[in-house]
PDB file of C-alpha atoms and ligand atoms in Angstrom:
ATOM      1  CA  UNK G 239     244.285  41.698  48.769  1.00 89.00           C
ATOM      2  CA  UNK G 240     245.087  41.673  44.943  1.00 95.00           C
ATOM      3  CA  UNK G 241     248.592  43.716  44.957  1.00 97.00           C
ATOM      4  CA  UNK G 242     250.266  45.479  41.890  1.00 98.00           C
ATOM      5  CA  UNK G 243     253.738  44.403  40.935  1.00 98.00           C
ATOM      6  CA  UNK G 244     256.257  44.660  37.418  1.00 98.00           C
ATOM      7  CA  UNK G 245     258.281  42.538  36.483  1.00 98.00           C
ATOM      8  CA  UNK G 246     262.471  43.207  35.308  1.00 98.00           C
ATOM      9  CA  UNK G 247     264.508  41.023  34.344  1.00 98.00           C
ATOM     10  CA  UNK G 248     268.062  40.571  34.186  1.00 97.00           C
ATOM     11  CA  UNK G 249     269.396  37.833  32.106  1.00 95.00           C
ATOM     12  CA  UNK G 250     270.272  39.654  29.514  1.00 91.00           C
ATOM     13  CA  UNK G 251     269.475  36.734  26.895  1.00 90.00           C
ATOM     14  CA  UNK G 252     266.555  36.730  27.581  1.00 90.00           C
ATOM     15  CA  UNK G 253     266.463  39.638  25.259  1.00 89.00           C
ATOM     16  CA  UNK G 254     263.212  39.450  22.850  1.00 89.00           C
ATOM     17  CA  UNK G 255     260.816  37.762  26.159  1.00 95.00           C
ATOM     18  CA  UNK G 256     258.027  39.131  28.531  1.00 97.00           C
ATOM     19  CA  UNK G 257     259.432  41.418  30.176  1.00 98.00           C
ATOM     20  CA  UNK G 258     257.935  45.276  31.293  1.00 98.00           C
ATOM     21  CA  UNK G 259     261.686  45.798  32.576  1.00 98.00           C
ATOM     22  CA  UNK G 260     264.942  45.515  31.511  1.00 97.00           C
ATOM     23  CA  UNK G 261     269.014  45.060  33.512  1.00 90.00           C
ATOM     24  CA  UNK G 262     268.678  48.678  35.291  1.00 95.00           C
ATOM     25  CA  UNK G 263     267.101  47.504  38.163  1.00 97.00           C
ATOM     26  CA  UNK G 264     267.291  51.517  39.859  1.00 98.00           C
ATOM     27  CA  UNK G 265     265.103  53.415  37.194  1.00 98.00           C
ATOM     28  CA  UNK G 266     262.255  50.534  37.200  1.00 98.00           C
ATOM     29  CA  UNK G 267     262.351  50.841  41.358  1.00 98.00           C
ATOM     30  CA  UNK G 268     262.170  54.286  40.457  1.00 98.00           C
ATOM     31  CA  UNK G 269     259.353  54.154  37.578  1.00 98.00           C
ATOM     32  CA  UNK G 270     257.313  51.294  38.698  1.00 98.00           C
ATOM     33  CA  UNK G 271     257.531  53.719  42.772  1.00 98.00           C
ATOM     34  CA  UNK G 272     256.155  56.487  40.760  1.00 98.00           C
ATOM     35  CA  UNK G 273     253.730  54.406  39.341  1.00 98.00           C
ATOM     36  CA  UNK G 274     252.300  53.120  42.669  1.00 97.00           C
ATOM     37  CA  UNK G 275     253.441  49.361  41.661  1.00 98.00           C
ATOM     38  CA  UNK G 276     253.274  47.647  45.658  1.00 98.00           C
ATOM     39  CA  UNK G 277     256.394  45.152  44.237  1.00 98.00           C
ATOM     40  CA  UNK G 278     258.971  43.560  41.124  1.00 98.00           C
ATOM     41  CA  UNK G 279     259.313  40.812  40.155  1.00 98.00           C
ATOM     42  CA  UNK G 280     262.859  39.085  39.487  1.00 98.00           C
ATOM     43  CA  UNK G 281     264.128  36.764  36.377  1.00 98.00           C
ATOM     44  CA  UNK G 282     267.994  36.833  37.165  1.00 98.00           C
ATOM     45  CA  UNK G 283     270.398  34.661  35.410  1.00 97.00           C
ATOM     46  CA  UNK G 284     271.623  33.463  38.671  1.00 97.00           C
ATOM     47  CA  UNK G 285     271.694  33.619  42.567  1.00 98.00           C
ATOM     48  CA  UNK G 286     274.937  34.877  42.207  1.00 97.00           C
ATOM     49  CA  UNK G 287     273.963  37.201  39.253  1.00 96.00           C
ATOM     50  CA  UNK G 288     272.064  39.193  41.783  1.00 97.00           C
ATOM     51  CA  UNK G 289     272.936  42.046  44.052  1.00 97.00           C
ATOM     52  CA  UNK G 290     271.860  41.654  47.048  1.00 98.00           C
ATOM     53  CA  UNK G 291     272.473  45.188  48.946  1.00 98.00           C
ATOM     54  CA  UNK G 292     271.614  47.113  46.186  1.00 98.00           C
ATOM     55  CA  UNK G 293     267.635  45.267  45.855  1.00 98.00           C
ATOM     56  CA  UNK G 294     267.400  45.713  49.175  1.00 98.00           C
ATOM     57  CA  UNK G 295     268.587  49.102  49.126  1.00 98.00           C
ATOM     58  CA  UNK G 296     266.226  50.423  46.005  1.00 98.00           C
ATOM     59  CA  UNK G 297     262.958  48.310  48.066  1.00 98.00           C
ATOM     60  CA  UNK G 298     263.050  49.833  51.175  1.00 98.00           C
ATOM     61  CA  UNK G 299     264.177  53.247  49.023  1.00 98.00           C
ATOM     62  CA  UNK G 300     261.240  53.702  46.828  1.00 98.00           C
ATOM     63  CA  UNK G 301     258.945  51.572  49.286  1.00 98.00           C
ATOM     64  CA  UNK G 302     258.219  47.894  47.436  1.00 98.00           C
ATOM     65  CA  UNK G 303     258.426  44.128  47.655  1.00 98.00           C
ATOM     66  CA  UNK G 304     260.553  41.140  46.063  1.00 98.00           C
ATOM     67  CA  UNK G 305     256.758  39.462  44.989  1.00 98.00           C
ATOM     68  CA  UNK G 306     258.414  36.799  43.033  1.00 99.00           C
ATOM     69  CA  UNK G 307     261.923  35.480  41.433  1.00 98.00           C
ATOM     70  CA  UNK G 308     261.545  33.814  38.456  1.00 98.00           C
ATOM     71  CA  UNK G 309     263.752  30.330  37.871  1.00 98.00           C
ATOM     72  CA  UNK G 310     263.727  30.478  33.943  1.00 98.00           C
ATOM     73  CA  UNK G 311     267.669  31.579  33.643  1.00 97.00           C
ATOM     74  CA  UNK G 312     268.490  28.654  34.184  1.00 97.00           C
ATOM     75  CA  UNK G 313     266.908  26.709  31.191  1.00 97.00           C
ATOM     76  CA  UNK G 314     268.066  30.413  29.113  1.00 97.00           C
ATOM     77  CA  UNK G 315     271.937  29.930  29.879  1.00 97.00           C
ATOM     78  CA  UNK G 316     272.316  25.736  30.688  1.00 97.00           C
ATOM     79  CA  UNK G 317     269.499  24.457  29.485  1.00 97.00           C
ATOM     80  CA  UNK G 318     268.713  22.484  32.657  1.00 98.00           C
ATOM     81  CA  UNK G 319     265.231  21.265  33.581  1.00 98.00           C
ATOM     82  CA  UNK G 320     263.077  18.760  36.335  1.00 98.00           C
ATOM     83  CA  UNK G 321     262.386  16.340  33.886  1.00 97.00           C
ATOM     84  CA  UNK G 322     265.572  15.773  31.960  1.00 98.00           C
ATOM     85  CA  UNK G 323     266.694  12.668  30.424  1.00 97.00           C
ATOM     86  CA  UNK G 324     269.821  12.812  32.466  1.00 97.00           C
ATOM     87  CA  UNK G 325     269.976  12.541  35.996  1.00 98.00           C
ATOM     88  CA  UNK G 326     273.465  14.875  36.530  1.00 98.00           C
ATOM     89  CA  UNK G 327     270.645  17.733  34.456  1.00 98.00           C
ATOM     90  CA  UNK G 328     267.770  17.438  36.920  1.00 98.00           C
ATOM     91  CA  UNK G 329     269.642  17.660  40.159  1.00 98.00           C
ATOM     92  CA  UNK G 330     271.344  20.926  38.384  1.00 98.00           C
ATOM     93  CA  UNK G 331     267.979  22.307  38.089  1.00 98.00           C
ATOM     94  CA  UNK G 332     266.331  21.126  41.881  1.00 98.00           C
ATOM     95  CA  UNK G 333     269.831  22.834  43.162  1.00 98.00           C
ATOM     96  CA  UNK G 334     269.369  26.144  40.937  1.00 98.00           C
ATOM     97  CA  UNK G 335     265.400  26.145  41.788  1.00 98.00           C
ATOM     98  CA  UNK G 336     266.484  25.478  45.442  1.00 98.00           C
ATOM     99  CA  UNK G 337     269.206  29.173  45.602  1.00 98.00           C
ATOM    100  CA  UNK G 338     266.657  30.594  43.922  1.00 98.00           C
ATOM    101  CA  UNK G 339     264.035  29.718  46.439  1.00 98.00           C
ATOM    102  CA  UNK G 340     266.417  30.872  49.352  1.00 98.00           C
ATOM    103  CA  UNK G 341     267.355  34.401  47.611  1.00 98.00           C
ATOM    104  CA  UNK G 342     263.260  34.503  47.457  1.00 98.00           C
ATOM    105  CA  UNK G 343     262.096  33.066  50.657  1.00 98.00           C
ATOM    106  CA  UNK G 344     265.032  35.646  52.362  1.00 98.00           C
ATOM    107  CA  UNK G 345     262.607  38.549  50.940  1.00 98.00           C
ATOM    108  CA  UNK G 346     259.743  37.123  51.787  1.00 98.00           C
ATOM    109  CA  UNK G 347     258.935  36.877  47.740  1.00 98.00           C
ATOM    110  CA  UNK G 348     258.753  32.929  46.142  1.00 98.00           C
ATOM    111  CA  UNK G 349     260.182  31.866  43.377  1.00 99.00           C
ATOM    112  CA  UNK G 350     258.932  30.010  40.306  1.00 99.00           C
ATOM    113  CA  UNK G 351     258.824  26.793  37.965  1.00 98.00           C
ATOM    114  CA  UNK G 352     257.909  28.787  34.798  1.00 98.00           C
ATOM    115  CA  UNK G 353     260.891  26.585  31.691  1.00 98.00           C
ATOM    116  CA  UNK G 354     262.443  25.216  34.491  1.00 98.00           C
ATOM    117  CA  UNK G 355     259.941  22.209  34.125  1.00 98.00           C
ATOM    118  CA  UNK G 356     260.944  21.417  30.477  1.00 98.00           C
ATOM    119  CA  UNK G 357     259.245  19.068  28.766  1.00 97.00           C
ATOM    120  CA  UNK G 358     259.935  15.313  27.912  1.00 97.00           C
ATOM    121  CA  UNK G 359     260.811  14.302  24.478  1.00 95.00           C
ATOM    122  CA  UNK G 360     262.759  11.386  22.490  1.00 95.00           C
ATOM    123  CA  UNK G 361     262.640   8.187  24.342  1.00 94.00           C
ATOM    124  CA  UNK G 362     261.033   8.978  28.017  1.00 96.00           C
ATOM    125  CA  UNK G 363     257.311   9.318  28.263  1.00 97.00           C
ATOM    126  CA  UNK G 364     254.801  11.481  29.521  1.00 97.00           C
ATOM    127  CA  UNK G 365     253.938   9.604  32.203  1.00 97.00           C
ATOM    128  CA  UNK G 366     258.277   9.933  33.377  1.00 98.00           C
ATOM    129  CA  UNK G 367     258.351  13.231  32.508  1.00 98.00           C
ATOM    130  CA  UNK G 368     255.432  14.299  35.541  1.00 98.00           C
ATOM    131  CA  UNK G 369     256.696  11.950  38.333  1.00 98.00           C
ATOM    132  CA  UNK G 370     260.205  13.652  37.802  1.00 98.00           C
ATOM    133  CA  UNK G 371     258.691  17.237  38.340  1.00 98.00           C
ATOM    134  CA  UNK G 372     256.272  15.854  40.612  1.00 98.00           C
ATOM    135  CA  UNK G 373     259.439  14.602  42.307  1.00 98.00           C
ATOM    136  CA  UNK G 374     260.981  17.895  41.676  1.00 98.00           C
ATOM    137  CA  UNK G 375     257.589  20.288  42.589  1.00 98.00           C
ATOM    138  CA  UNK G 376     257.966  18.187  45.346  1.00 98.00           C
ATOM    139  CA  UNK G 377     260.859  18.363  47.322  1.00 98.00           C
ATOM    140  CA  UNK G 378     261.429  22.148  46.180  1.00 98.00           C
ATOM    141  CA  UNK G 379     257.671  23.246  47.478  1.00 98.00           C
ATOM    142  CA  UNK G 380     258.997  21.813  51.041  1.00 98.00           C
ATOM    143  CA  UNK G 381     262.085  23.585  51.264  1.00 98.00           C
ATOM    144  CA  UNK G 382     260.275  26.746  51.150  1.00 98.00           C
ATOM    145  CA  UNK G 383     258.222  25.827  53.317  1.00 98.00           C
ATOM    146  CA  UNK G 384     260.977  27.843  55.961  1.00 98.00           C
ATOM    147  CA  UNK G 385     259.491  30.999  54.202  1.00 98.00           C
ATOM    148  CA  UNK G 386     256.440  30.885  54.649  1.00 97.00           C
ATOM    149  CA  UNK G 387     256.732  31.968  51.019  1.00 97.00           C
ATOM    150  CA  UNK G 388     254.521  29.013  48.216  1.00 98.00           C
ATOM    151  CA  UNK G 389     256.566  27.560  45.999  1.00 98.00           C
ATOM    152  CA  UNK G 390     255.064  28.360  42.308  1.00 98.00           C
ATOM    153  CA  UNK G 391     253.817  26.877  39.186  1.00 98.00           C
ATOM    154  CA  UNK G 392     253.530  27.887  36.539  1.00 98.00           C
ATOM    155  CA  UNK G 393     251.192  26.477  34.130  1.00 98.00           C
ATOM    156  CA  UNK G 394     252.523  26.971  30.257  1.00 98.00           C
ATOM    157  CA  UNK G 395     251.528  27.335  26.885  1.00 98.00           C
ATOM    158  CA  UNK G 396     251.787  24.686  24.097  1.00 98.00           C
ATOM    159  CA  UNK G 397     254.720  26.090  22.231  1.00 98.00           C
ATOM    160  CA  UNK G 398     256.688  26.166  25.948  1.00 98.00           C
ATOM    161  CA  UNK G 399     256.345  22.757  27.322  1.00 98.00           C
ATOM    162  CA  UNK G 400     253.927  19.897  26.475  1.00 98.00           C
ATOM    163  CA  UNK G 401     253.974  17.993  30.398  1.00 98.00           C
ATOM    164  CA  UNK G 402     250.682  20.520  31.691  1.00 98.00           C
ATOM    165  CA  UNK G 403     248.851  23.207  29.435  1.00 98.00           C
ATOM    166  CA  UNK G 404     245.311  23.591  30.984  1.00 98.00           C
ATOM    167  CA  UNK G 405     243.601  24.683  34.501  1.00 98.00           C
ATOM    168  CA  UNK G 406     242.367  21.182  35.218  1.00 98.00           C
ATOM    169  CA  UNK G 407     245.070  19.391  34.193  1.00 98.00           C
ATOM    170  CA  UNK G 408     247.519  21.697  36.326  1.00 98.00           C
ATOM    171  CA  UNK G 409     244.546  21.024  39.234  1.00 98.00           C
ATOM    172  CA  UNK G 410     244.348  16.522  38.891  1.00 98.00           C
ATOM    173  CA  UNK G 411     248.319  16.251  39.070  1.00 98.00           C
ATOM    174  CA  UNK G 412     249.267  18.945  41.482  1.00 97.00           C
ATOM    175  CA  UNK G 413     247.274  16.978  43.974  1.00 96.00           C
ATOM    176  CA  UNK G 414     249.224  13.880  42.843  1.00 97.00           C
ATOM    177  CA  UNK G 415     252.309  16.533  44.816  1.00 96.00           C
ATOM    178  CA  UNK G 416     251.469  15.608  48.379  1.00 90.00           C
ATOM    179  CA  UNK G 417     252.765  18.734  49.744  1.00 92.00           C
ATOM    180  CA  UNK G 418     250.764  22.990  50.667  1.00 93.00           C
ATOM    181  CA  UNK G 419     253.670  24.510  49.560  1.00 97.00           C
ATOM    182  CA  UNK G 420     253.221  24.170  46.057  1.00 98.00           C
ATOM    183  CA  UNK G 421     250.762  27.006  44.667  1.00 98.00           C
ATOM    184  CA  UNK G 422     249.775  28.309  40.739  1.00 98.00           C
ATOM    185  CA  UNK G 423     250.711  30.053  38.758  1.00 98.00           C
ATOM    186  CA  UNK G 424     248.354  32.292  36.648  1.00 98.00           C
ATOM    187  CA  UNK G 425     250.058  33.763  33.220  1.00 99.00           C
ATOM    188  CA  UNK G 426     247.136  35.114  31.231  1.00 99.00           C
ATOM    189  CA  UNK G 427     248.787  35.091  28.370  1.00 98.00           C
ATOM    190  CA  UNK G 428     248.629  31.237  27.942  1.00 98.00           C
ATOM    191  CA  UNK G 429     245.740  30.316  29.786  1.00 99.00           C
ATOM    192  CA  UNK G 430     244.325  32.671  26.504  1.00 98.00           C
ATOM    193  CA  UNK G 431     246.211  30.031  23.563  1.00 98.00           C
ATOM    194  CA  UNK G 432     244.852  26.919  26.937  1.00 98.00           C
ATOM    195  CA  UNK G 433     241.336  26.839  28.069  1.00 98.00           C
ATOM    196  CA  UNK G 434     238.485  28.288  26.793  1.00 98.00           C
ATOM    197  CA  UNK G 435     237.719  30.612  29.611  1.00 98.00           C
ATOM    198  CA  UNK G 436     240.353  32.510  31.724  1.00 98.00           C
ATOM    199  CA  UNK G 437     237.930  33.328  34.032  1.00 98.00           C
ATOM    200  CA  UNK G 438     236.661  29.636  34.496  1.00 98.00           C
ATOM    201  CA  UNK G 439     240.666  28.257  34.597  1.00 98.00           C
ATOM    202  CA  UNK G 440     240.495  30.748  37.756  1.00 98.00           C
ATOM    203  CA  UNK G 441     237.530  29.822  39.471  1.00 98.00           C
ATOM    204  CA  UNK G 442     239.271  26.179  38.918  1.00 98.00           C
ATOM    205  CA  UNK G 443     242.188  27.228  40.153  1.00 98.00           C
ATOM    206  CA  UNK G 444     240.892  28.423  43.268  1.00 98.00           C
ATOM    207  CA  UNK G 445     242.550  28.808  46.337  1.00 97.00           C
ATOM    208  CA  UNK G 446     245.592  26.960  44.690  1.00 97.00           C
ATOM    209  CA  UNK G 447     246.173  30.505  42.615  1.00 98.00           C
ATOM    210  CA  UNK G 448     248.891  31.749  44.134  1.00 98.00           C
ATOM    211  CA  UNK G 449     250.188  34.732  42.076  1.00 98.00           C
ATOM    212  CA  UNK G 450     249.281  36.201  38.013  1.00 98.00           C
ATOM    213  CA  UNK G 451     250.998  36.829  35.196  1.00 98.00           C
ATOM    214  CA  UNK G 452     248.448  39.962  34.392  1.00 98.00           C
ATOM    215  CA  UNK G 453     249.310  40.974  30.370  1.00 98.00           C
ATOM    216  CA  UNK G 454     246.796  40.740  27.240  1.00 98.00           C
ATOM    217  CA  UNK G 455     246.523  38.065  24.443  1.00 98.00           C
ATOM    218  CA  UNK G 456     249.536  39.394  22.378  1.00 98.00           C
ATOM    219  CA  UNK G 457     251.853  39.576  26.025  1.00 98.00           C
ATOM    220  CA  UNK G 458     251.330  43.355  24.778  1.00 98.00           C
ATOM    221  CA  UNK G 459     250.431  44.876  28.396  1.00 98.00           C
ATOM    222  CA  UNK G 460     246.610  44.581  29.374  1.00 98.00           C
ATOM    223  CA  UNK G 461     244.671  46.390  27.523  1.00 98.00           C
ATOM    224  CA  UNK G 462     247.067  45.914  24.631  1.00 98.00           C
ATOM    225  CA  UNK G 463     244.972  42.511  23.348  1.00 98.00           C
ATOM    226  CA  UNK G 464     242.428  41.511  23.087  1.00 98.00           C
ATOM    227  CA  UNK G 465     241.359  40.174  26.550  1.00 98.00           C
ATOM    228  CA  UNK G 466     237.973  40.969  27.803  1.00 98.00           C
ATOM    229  CA  UNK G 467     239.599  41.683  31.428  1.00 98.00           C
ATOM    230  CA  UNK G 468     236.189  42.591  33.394  1.00 98.00           C
ATOM    231  CA  UNK G 469     235.619  38.826  33.845  1.00 98.00           C
ATOM    232  CA  UNK G 470     238.827  37.797  34.675  1.00 98.00           C
ATOM    233  CA  UNK G 471     239.271  39.648  37.684  1.00 98.00           C
ATOM    234  CA  UNK G 472     235.688  39.063  39.335  1.00 98.00           C
ATOM    235  CA  UNK G 473     237.114  35.799  39.050  1.00 98.00           C
ATOM    236  CA  UNK G 474     240.021  37.266  40.503  1.00 98.00           C
ATOM    237  CA  UNK G 475     238.285  38.838  43.454  1.00 97.00           C
ATOM    238  CA  UNK G 476     234.871  35.307  43.710  1.00 97.00           C
ATOM    239  CA  UNK G 477     239.247  32.974  44.820  1.00 97.00           C
ATOM    240  CA  UNK G 478     239.172  35.189  47.211  1.00 97.00           C
ATOM    241  CA  UNK G 479     243.113  35.558  45.732  1.00 97.00           C
ATOM    242  CA  UNK G 480     245.400  37.468  47.003  1.00 96.00           C
ATOM    243  CA  UNK G 481     248.621  37.438  45.920  1.00 97.00           C
ATOM    244  CA  UNK G 482     250.218  40.215  42.961  1.00 98.00           C
ATOM    245  CA  UNK G 483     248.738  40.622  39.529  1.00 98.00           C
ATOM    246  CA  UNK G 484     252.070  40.715  37.698  1.00 98.00           C
ATOM    247  CA  UNK G 485     252.437  42.744  35.110  1.00 98.00           C
ATOM    248  CA  UNK G 486     254.845  40.403  32.894  1.00 98.00           C
ATOM    249  CA  UNK G 487     254.129  42.104  29.208  1.00 98.00           C
ATOM    250  CA  UNK G 488     256.983  42.569  26.257  1.00 98.00           C
ATOM    251  CA  UNK G 489     258.149  45.533  26.837  1.00 98.00           C
ATOM    252  CA  UNK G 490     255.842  47.648  23.942  1.00 98.00           C
ATOM    253  CA  UNK G 491     255.884  50.556  22.603  1.00 98.00           C
ATOM    254  CA  UNK G 492     258.688  50.730  25.780  1.00 97.00           C
ATOM    255  CA  UNK G 493     259.330  49.953  28.775  1.00 98.00           C
ATOM    256  CA  UNK G 494     257.742  52.775  30.769  1.00 98.00           C
ATOM    257  CA  UNK G 495     254.778  52.666  28.760  1.00 98.00           C
ATOM    258  CA  UNK G 496     254.131  49.118  29.297  1.00 98.00           C
ATOM    259  CA  UNK G 497     254.386  49.446  32.803  1.00 98.00           C
ATOM    260  CA  UNK G 498     251.762  52.508  32.226  1.00 98.00           C
ATOM    261  CA  UNK G 499     249.160  51.257  30.259  1.00 98.00           C
ATOM    262  CA  UNK G 500     249.316  48.204  33.170  1.00 98.00           C
ATOM    263  CA  UNK G 501     248.873  49.982  36.003  1.00 98.00           C
ATOM    264  CA  UNK G 502     245.488  52.011  34.162  1.00 98.00           C
ATOM    265  CA  UNK G 503     244.205  48.561  33.917  1.00 98.00           C
ATOM    266  CA  UNK G 504     245.317  47.226  37.316  1.00 97.00           C
ATOM    267  CA  UNK G 505     243.048  51.322  38.065  1.00 96.00           C
ATOM    268  CA  UNK G 506     240.159  50.666  35.928  1.00 96.00           C
ATOM    269  CA  UNK G 507     239.843  47.096  36.581  1.00 95.00           C
ATOM    270  CA  UNK G 508     240.747  46.890  40.288  1.00 92.00           C
ATOM    271  CA  UNK G 509     239.586  50.608  41.797  1.00 81.00           C
ATOM    272  CA  UNK G 510     241.151  54.065  42.240  1.00 59.00           C
ATOM    273  CA  UNK G 511     244.769  53.284  44.247  1.00 59.00           C
ATOM    274  CA  UNK G 512     245.043  49.947  42.102  1.00 62.00           C
ATOM    275  CA  UNK G 513     245.123  45.866  42.817  1.00 68.00           C
ATOM    276  CA  UNK G 514     242.595  46.231  46.034  1.00 56.00           C
TER     277      UNK G 514
HETATM  278  C1  LIG Q 706     257.436  32.200  30.067  1.00 74.74           C
HETATM  279  O1  LIG Q 706     256.946  31.937  29.258  1.00 74.74           O
HETATM  280  C2  LIG Q 706     256.004  32.740  31.173  1.00 74.74           C
HETATM  281  O2  LIG Q 706     255.464  32.549  30.671  1.00 74.74           O
HETATM  282  C3  LIG Q 706     257.683  32.985  32.177  1.00 74.74           C
HETATM  283  O3  LIG Q 706     256.531  33.093  33.057  1.00 74.74           O
HETATM  284  C4  LIG Q 706     258.504  31.628  33.018  1.00 74.74           C
HETATM  285  O4  LIG Q 706     259.202  31.256  34.045  1.00 74.74           O
HETATM  286 MN1  LIG Q 707     254.536  33.596  32.720  1.00 74.74          MN
END
């Protein structure tokens, strides 16, 4: 079964970013539940800043689950990433992600490695950067194993990373990581830029798919851009995907409207109850 999810950013420095809700966890949970969402995904600045007890209470009160926790706060606030030229910074990135895995794992949720994958620049070669990324994802995937939740690796478009942008390259790379605990996060916005066919790319990911950022071509809520969602959803169903389709979209024209519009699209493409 595919479940519905909506994103909440707790990183004020990421303003302008593609998150539906901002800062107010209680309001986000209340509106998400009232619209019929199954879960929320949070993007925190750090593990220590997450109000764990309040989060647990809100989830329970609104019958929501925590689907995933982003790690991009480590990049936004500290410029850490997994293939940084300095070993000390790569280690800080691993520690940051490892702690997010522990936080998310306690909720039965996955951590996401998006911006924290980094990029190569200067003297560094692409192969060197990919070796560091591979080592990092292997170690962190193995760390996630204890929670029974895969680590989610998110290929990004060319303007955000020069490492891996397309499904075919991502699959080849993932096959070189000797762990079962890393799955792909397919973000439809990035894929719209990089793939010839988003539906074919989803089939390429197949059983490696762990999570979807469900959003339109212009990063607005699904239905507000020009992605043809019918073949995308057909491909998701064909692959047997049973994770979360998460609204990671700009809060336009408002958070509430972006959440509502995504739910309209979920119902249109997945059926009356939303994703299923
Ligand atoms: C960044 O563009 C993105 O899509 C996020 O999900 C990664 O943290
Ligand atoms: Mn994304």
